Amino acid sequence: MSGRINFKLNGKNVSVELDREKKLLDILREDLRITGVKRGCDTGVCGACTVVVDGKAVKSCVFPGKNLEGTEVVTIEALSVDSVHPIQQALIDAGAVQCGFCTPGFVMELYALFRSKPDADDAEIMKALDRHLCRCTGYETIIAGAKAARELMKERAAIIL
Ligand code: FES
Ligand code: FES
């Protein structure tokens, strides 16, 4: 069933007429041309499609469009408008980005975690990373980058979104 849905996307009000059964990933990529969010497994497993909805990291490939009404959605596009975001910088510095397909998902997961818990401990970081798959890196560099991102987020607190 189609209908109009109103929500906030990267700080701007959005109003779209769409099939309410459509998933958020399809709405972002197909209707709104937000392509930083990636389609991997399309079944809620790999984490490549992760965005932040009302402060929480969600897998957009399984998030129903009908649940979007009145929400605030943040995608990777909002994080690096003028410069590289501290989380991206930390992952780059750690060598955690190879093909980069999984990276927006990891970044948004860590963004949600550190925004709600700047002092997240290593176990909480590991739990967050556990929701994601990477085919390239072997994870060691991602874990190191995520821990460094926690510190960089705190250091640069004044200038992050
Ligand atoms: S594409 Fe959504 S979890 Fe893999
Ligand atoms: S860097 Fe290639 S899938 Fe993660």
Coordinates of C-alpha atoms and ligand atoms in Angstrom, one line a residue:
M1 CA 0.0 0.0 0.0
S2 CA 1.4 3.4 -0.9
G3 CA 1.2 6.6 1.1
R4 CA 3.1 9.7 2.0
I5 CA 5.8 9.5 4.6
N6 CA 7.5 12.4 6.4
F7 CA 10.8 12.2 8.1
K8 CA 14.1 14.0 8.5
L9 CA 17.0 12.9 6.4
N10 CA 20.5 14.3 7.3
G11 CA 18.9 17.4 8.9
K12 CA 16.4 18.1 6.1
N13 CA 12.7 17.4 6.1
V14 CA 11.7 14.9 3.5
S15 CA 8.2 14.0 2.3
V16 CA 7.9 11.1 -0.1
E17 CA 5.0 9.1 -1.7
L18 CA 6.0 5.5 -1.6
D19 CA 5.1 1.9 -1.1
R20 CA 4.9 1.6 2.7
E21 CA 6.1 -2.0 2.5
K22 CA 9.4 -0.8 0.9
K23 CA 12.5 -1.1 3.0
L24 CA 14.5 1.9 4.1
L25 CA 17.5 0.8 2.0
D26 CA 15.4 0.9 -1.2
I27 CA 13.9 4.2 -0.2
L28 CA 17.3 5.8 0.3
R29 CA 19.0 4.4 -2.7
E30 CA 16.2 4.3 -5.3
D31 CA 13.8 7.1 -4.3
L32 CA 16.2 9.6 -2.7
R33 CA 19.5 8.7 -4.5
I34 CA 21.4 8.4 -1.2
T35 CA 24.0 5.9 -2.4
G36 CA 26.5 6.0 0.4
V37 CA 24.4 3.3 2.0
K38 CA 25.4 0.0 0.5
R39 CA 23.5 -3.2 -0.3
G40 CA 25.3 -6.3 0.6
C41 CA 23.3 -9.4 1.8
D42 CA 19.9 -7.7 1.8
T43 CA 18.9 -10.0 4.6
G44 CA 20.0 -8.1 7.8
V45 CA 23.3 -9.9 8.2
C46 CA 26.3 -8.0 6.8
G47 CA 25.7 -4.5 8.1
A48 CA 26.7 -2.7 4.8
C49 CA 23.4 -1.0 4.8
T50 CA 23.6 0.5 8.3
V51 CA 22.2 4.0 8.9
V52 CA 21.2 5.7 12.1
V53 CA 17.5 6.1 12.9
D54 CA 16.6 8.2 16.0
G55 CA 20.1 7.7 17.3
K56 CA 20.3 3.9 16.8
A57 CA 22.2 2.0 14.2
V58 CA 19.8 0.0 12.1
K59 CA 20.1 -2.3 9.1
S60 CA 18.2 -0.4 6.5
C61 CA 17.6 -3.4 4.3
V62 CA 15.2 -4.8 6.9
F63 CA 13.8 -1.6 8.3
P64 CA 10.2 -1.1 7.0
G65 CA 9.4 2.2 5.3
K66 CA 6.1 2.5 7.3
N67 CA 8.2 2.8 10.5
L68 CA 9.9 6.0 9.2
E69 CA 7.2 8.5 9.9
G70 CA 8.5 11.2 12.2
T71 CA 12.0 9.7 12.5
E72 CA 15.4 11.3 12.1
V73 CA 17.7 9.4 9.7
V74 CA 21.4 10.0 9.4
T75 CA 23.5 8.5 6.6
I76 CA 27.2 8.6 5.8
E77 CA 26.5 11.6 3.5
A78 CA 25.9 13.8 6.6
L79 CA 29.2 13.0 8.2
S80 CA 31.8 14.2 5.8
V81 CA 30.4 17.4 4.2
D82 CA 33.4 19.7 4.8
S83 CA 36.1 17.3 6.0
V84 CA 36.6 13.7 6.8
H85 CA 34.8 12.7 10.0
P86 CA 37.0 11.6 13.0
I87 CA 35.7 8.0 12.7
Q88 CA 36.6 7.9 9.0
Q89 CA 40.0 9.4 9.8
A90 CA 40.7 6.9 12.5
L91 CA 39.7 4.0 10.2
I92 CA 41.9 5.3 7.4
D93 CA 44.8 5.9 9.7
A94 CA 44.5 2.3 11.0
G95 CA 44.5 0.9 7.5
A96 CA 41.0 -0.4 8.0
V97 CA 39.7 0.6 4.6
Q98 CA 40.5 -1.7 1.6
C99 CA 37.7 -2.0 -1.0
G100 CA 35.6 0.3 1.3
F101 CA 32.3 -1.4 0.6
C102 CA 31.7 -2.2 4.2
T103 CA 33.1 1.0 5.5
P104 CA 30.0 3.3 5.6
G105 CA 28.2 0.7 7.6
F106 CA 31.0 0.4 10.2
V107 CA 31.2 4.2 10.4
M108 CA 27.5 4.6 11.1
E109 CA 27.5 1.8 13.6
L110 CA 30.4 3.5 15.5
Y111 CA 28.8 6.9 15.1
A112 CA 25.7 5.7 16.9
L113 CA 27.7 4.0 19.6
F114 CA 30.0 6.9 20.4
R115 CA 27.2 9.5 20.2
S116 CA 25.3 7.7 22.8
K117 CA 28.3 6.4 24.8
P118 CA 31.5 8.4 24.2
D119 CA 33.3 6.1 26.7
A120 CA 32.1 2.8 25.3
D121 CA 34.5 0.1 26.5
D122 CA 36.3 -2.3 24.3
A123 CA 33.6 -5.0 24.8
E124 CA 30.9 -2.6 23.7
I125 CA 32.9 -1.7 20.6
M126 CA 33.4 -5.4 19.8
K127 CA 29.6 -6.0 20.2
A128 CA 28.9 -3.2 17.8
L129 CA 31.5 -4.4 15.2
D130 CA 30.0 -7.9 15.5
R131 CA 27.0 -6.7 13.6
H132 CA 29.2 -6.2 10.5
L133 CA 31.1 -8.3 7.9
C134 CA 34.2 -7.3 6.0
R135 CA 35.6 -9.5 3.2
C136 CA 38.9 -7.7 3.0
T137 CA 40.6 -6.7 6.2
G138 CA 40.7 -9.6 8.6
Y139 CA 39.1 -7.2 11.2
E140 CA 42.3 -6.4 13.2
T141 CA 42.7 -3.0 11.6
I142 CA 39.0 -2.3 12.0
I143 CA 39.1 -3.1 15.7
A144 CA 42.2 -0.9 16.1
G145 CA 40.6 1.9 14.1
A146 CA 37.4 1.7 16.1
K147 CA 39.3 2.1 19.4
A148 CA 41.2 5.0 17.9
A149 CA 38.0 6.6 16.7
R150 CA 36.6 6.6 20.2
E151 CA 39.6 8.7 21.3
L152 CA 39.5 11.0 18.3
M153 CA 35.7 11.6 18.7
K154 CA 36.4 12.8 22.3
E155 CA 39.4 14.9 21.2
R156 CA 37.3 16.6 18.4
A157 CA 34.0 16.7 20.3
A158 CA 33.5 20.4 19.5
I159 CA 33.5 19.9 15.7
I160 CA 31.6 16.6 15.1
L161 CA 28.1 16.4 14.0
Ligands
FES1 S1 22.6 -5.3 3.2 FE1 21.5 -5.0 5.1 S2 22.5 -6.2 6.5 FE2 23.5 -6.8 4.6
FES2 S1 37.1 -3.2 3.2 FE1 36.3 -4.5 1.6 S2 34.6 -5.5 2.5 FE2 35.5 -4.4 4.1

